[in-house]
């Protein structure tokens, strides 16, 4: 597949295409489409969050962490980004760094179940 495919169409077209690939568990393809979209509209949280999720699911944890931190710079009370950052750090074996993010996610959602940190 050539790069034109990833850049083809309007931002809305690319967003829809990226979501389709993400839903099909084609995370690397979704990330390629979303990367360009994030560069085009860096202020929007949704494409960056989906890009972080695509990176997470394709085990590109350093890239996922970078995108999640960028999301949280723009929107510190984005509960799903807090949760994902905590899980990403845990998956990298950085449990102590993960705890504050997991606690923040729990506080933002009110989810203080038996497994809450």
mmCIF file of C-alpha atoms in Angstrom:
data_model
loop_
_atom_site.group_PDB
_atom_site.id
_atom_site.type_symbol
_atom_site.label_atom_id
_atom_site.label_comp_id
_atom_site.label_asym_id
_atom_site.label_seq_id
_atom_site.Cartn_x
_atom_site.Cartn_y
_atom_site.Cartn_z
ATOM 1 C CA UNK A 1 0.000 0.000 0.000
ATOM 2 C CA UNK A 2 1.446 3.381 -0.903
ATOM 3 C CA UNK A 3 1.414 6.462 1.311
ATOM 4 C CA UNK A 4 -1.252 8.186 -0.792
ATOM 5 C CA UNK A 5 -3.834 5.839 0.717
ATOM 6 C CA UNK A 6 -3.070 7.056 4.214
ATOM 7 C CA UNK A 7 -3.423 10.703 3.194
ATOM 8 C CA UNK A 8 -6.385 10.340 0.818
ATOM 9 C CA UNK A 9 -9.620 12.216 1.475
ATOM 10 C CA UNK A 10 -10.762 14.774 3.956
ATOM 11 C CA UNK A 11 -9.880 14.673 7.616
ATOM 12 C CA UNK A 12 -13.315 13.177 8.283
ATOM 13 C CA UNK A 13 -12.719 10.473 5.651
ATOM 14 C CA UNK A 14 -9.365 9.581 7.196
ATOM 15 C CA UNK A 15 -10.893 9.553 10.697
ATOM 16 C CA UNK A 16 -13.571 7.111 9.536
ATOM 17 C CA UNK A 17 -11.008 4.948 7.742
ATOM 18 C CA UNK A 18 -8.728 4.906 10.801
ATOM 19 C CA UNK A 19 -11.621 3.855 13.037
ATOM 20 C CA UNK A 20 -12.533 1.106 10.580
ATOM 21 C CA UNK A 21 -8.977 -0.288 10.646
ATOM 22 C CA UNK A 22 -8.830 0.028 14.437
ATOM 23 C CA UNK A 23 -12.123 -1.855 14.800
ATOM 24 C CA UNK A 24 -10.739 -4.542 12.484
ATOM 25 C CA UNK A 25 -7.696 -4.814 14.784
ATOM 26 C CA UNK A 26 -5.419 -3.524 12.036
ATOM 27 C CA UNK A 27 -3.656 -1.281 14.521
ATOM 28 C CA UNK A 28 -0.555 -0.493 12.480
ATOM 29 C CA UNK A 29 -2.633 0.697 9.516
ATOM 30 C CA UNK A 30 -4.868 2.739 11.807
ATOM 31 C CA UNK A 31 -1.756 4.311 13.361
ATOM 32 C CA UNK A 32 -0.365 5.286 9.956
ATOM 33 C CA UNK A 33 -3.591 7.060 9.061
ATOM 34 C CA UNK A 34 -3.951 8.658 12.490
ATOM 35 C CA UNK A 35 -0.349 9.871 12.535
ATOM 36 C CA UNK A 36 -1.024 12.206 9.633
ATOM 37 C CA UNK A 37 -4.329 13.284 11.097
ATOM 38 C CA UNK A 38 -2.720 14.140 14.439
ATOM 39 C CA UNK A 39 -0.073 16.212 12.647
ATOM 40 C CA UNK A 40 -2.838 18.058 10.814
ATOM 41 C CA UNK A 41 -4.998 18.758 13.888
ATOM 42 C CA UNK A 42 -2.688 18.454 16.925
ATOM 43 C CA UNK A 43 -5.128 20.300 19.168
ATOM 44 C CA UNK A 44 -7.819 17.610 18.855
ATOM 45 C CA UNK A 45 -7.779 14.962 21.561
ATOM 46 C CA UNK A 46 -9.837 12.181 19.923
ATOM 47 C CA UNK A 47 -7.454 11.322 17.046
ATOM 48 C CA UNK A 48 -4.458 11.411 19.383
ATOM 49 C CA UNK A 49 -6.222 9.159 21.905
ATOM 50 C CA UNK A 50 -7.136 6.646 19.196
ATOM 51 C CA UNK A 51 -3.539 6.805 17.942
ATOM 52 C CA UNK A 52 -2.325 6.030 21.467
ATOM 53 C CA UNK A 53 -4.712 3.084 21.633
ATOM 54 C CA UNK A 54 -3.466 1.783 18.272
ATOM 55 C CA UNK A 55 0.108 2.036 19.517
ATOM 56 C CA UNK A 56 -0.807 0.292 22.780
ATOM 57 C CA UNK A 57 -2.522 -2.607 21.013
ATOM 58 C CA UNK A 58 0.393 -3.018 18.610
ATOM 59 C CA UNK A 59 2.856 -3.085 21.556
ATOM 60 C CA UNK A 60 4.483 0.218 20.602
ATOM 61 C CA UNK A 61 4.355 1.274 24.220
ATOM 62 C CA UNK A 62 6.851 4.140 24.077
ATOM 63 C CA UNK A 63 4.846 5.794 21.319
ATOM 64 C CA UNK A 64 1.605 5.147 23.199
ATOM 65 C CA UNK A 65 3.061 6.789 26.293
ATOM 66 C CA UNK A 66 4.166 9.838 24.295
ATOM 67 C CA UNK A 67 0.713 10.313 22.765
ATOM 68 C CA UNK A 68 -1.066 9.773 26.091
ATOM 69 C CA UNK A 69 1.104 12.372 27.792
ATOM 70 C CA UNK A 70 0.289 14.790 24.946
ATOM 71 C CA UNK A 71 -3.431 14.107 25.464
ATOM 72 C CA UNK A 72 -3.096 14.770 29.189
ATOM 73 C CA UNK A 73 -1.233 18.030 28.553
ATOM 74 C CA UNK A 74 -4.262 19.214 26.592
ATOM 75 C CA UNK A 75 -6.902 17.632 28.817
ATOM 76 C CA UNK A 76 -5.625 16.596 32.280
ATOM 77 C CA UNK A 77 -9.043 15.249 33.320
ATOM 78 C CA UNK A 78 -9.361 12.854 30.372
ATOM 79 C CA UNK A 79 -10.066 9.783 32.504
ATOM 80 C CA UNK A 80 -9.495 7.216 29.774
ATOM 81 C CA UNK A 81 -6.079 8.710 28.949
ATOM 82 C CA UNK A 82 -5.162 8.530 32.645
ATOM 83 C CA UNK A 83 -6.223 4.870 32.754
ATOM 84 C CA UNK A 84 -4.414 4.017 29.528
ATOM 85 C CA UNK A 85 -1.238 5.756 30.628
ATOM 86 C CA UNK A 86 -1.329 3.789 33.877
ATOM 87 C CA UNK A 87 -1.844 0.522 31.997
ATOM 88 C CA UNK A 88 0.880 1.421 29.493
ATOM 89 C CA UNK A 89 3.350 2.100 32.296
ATOM 90 C CA UNK A 90 2.349 -1.145 34.029
ATOM 91 C CA UNK A 91 2.877 -3.076 30.816
ATOM 92 C CA UNK A 92 6.405 -1.632 30.666
ATOM 93 C CA UNK A 93 7.053 -2.818 34.233
ATOM 94 C CA UNK A 94 6.917 0.742 35.640
ATOM 95 C CA UNK A 95 4.343 -0.007 38.330
ATOM 96 C CA UNK A 96 5.221 2.816 40.733
ATOM 97 C CA UNK A 97 4.856 5.395 37.937
ATOM 98 C CA UNK A 98 1.522 3.861 36.947
ATOM 99 C CA UNK A 99 -0.171 4.173 40.340
ATOM 100 C CA UNK A 100 -0.875 7.955 40.309
ATOM 101 C CA UNK A 101 -2.457 7.709 36.855
ATOM 102 C CA UNK A 102 -4.591 4.740 37.824
ATOM 103 C CA UNK A 103 -5.715 6.527 40.992
ATOM 104 C CA UNK A 104 -6.560 9.654 39.025
ATOM 105 C CA UNK A 105 -8.598 7.606 36.545
ATOM 106 C CA UNK A 106 -10.470 5.971 39.434
ATOM 107 C CA UNK A 107 -11.126 9.351 41.040
ATOM 108 C CA UNK A 108 -12.386 10.850 37.784
ATOM 109 C CA UNK A 109 -14.753 7.958 37.092
ATOM 110 C CA UNK A 110 -15.715 7.193 40.690
ATOM 111 C CA UNK A 111 -14.599 3.597 40.189
ATOM 112 C CA UNK A 112 -13.099 2.594 43.512
ATOM 113 C CA UNK A 113 -13.696 -1.138 43.172
ATOM 114 C CA UNK A 114 -11.785 -3.849 45.022
ATOM 115 C CA UNK A 115 -8.877 -3.686 42.539
ATOM 116 C CA UNK A 116 -8.470 0.100 42.690
ATOM 117 C CA UNK A 117 -4.872 1.148 43.407
#
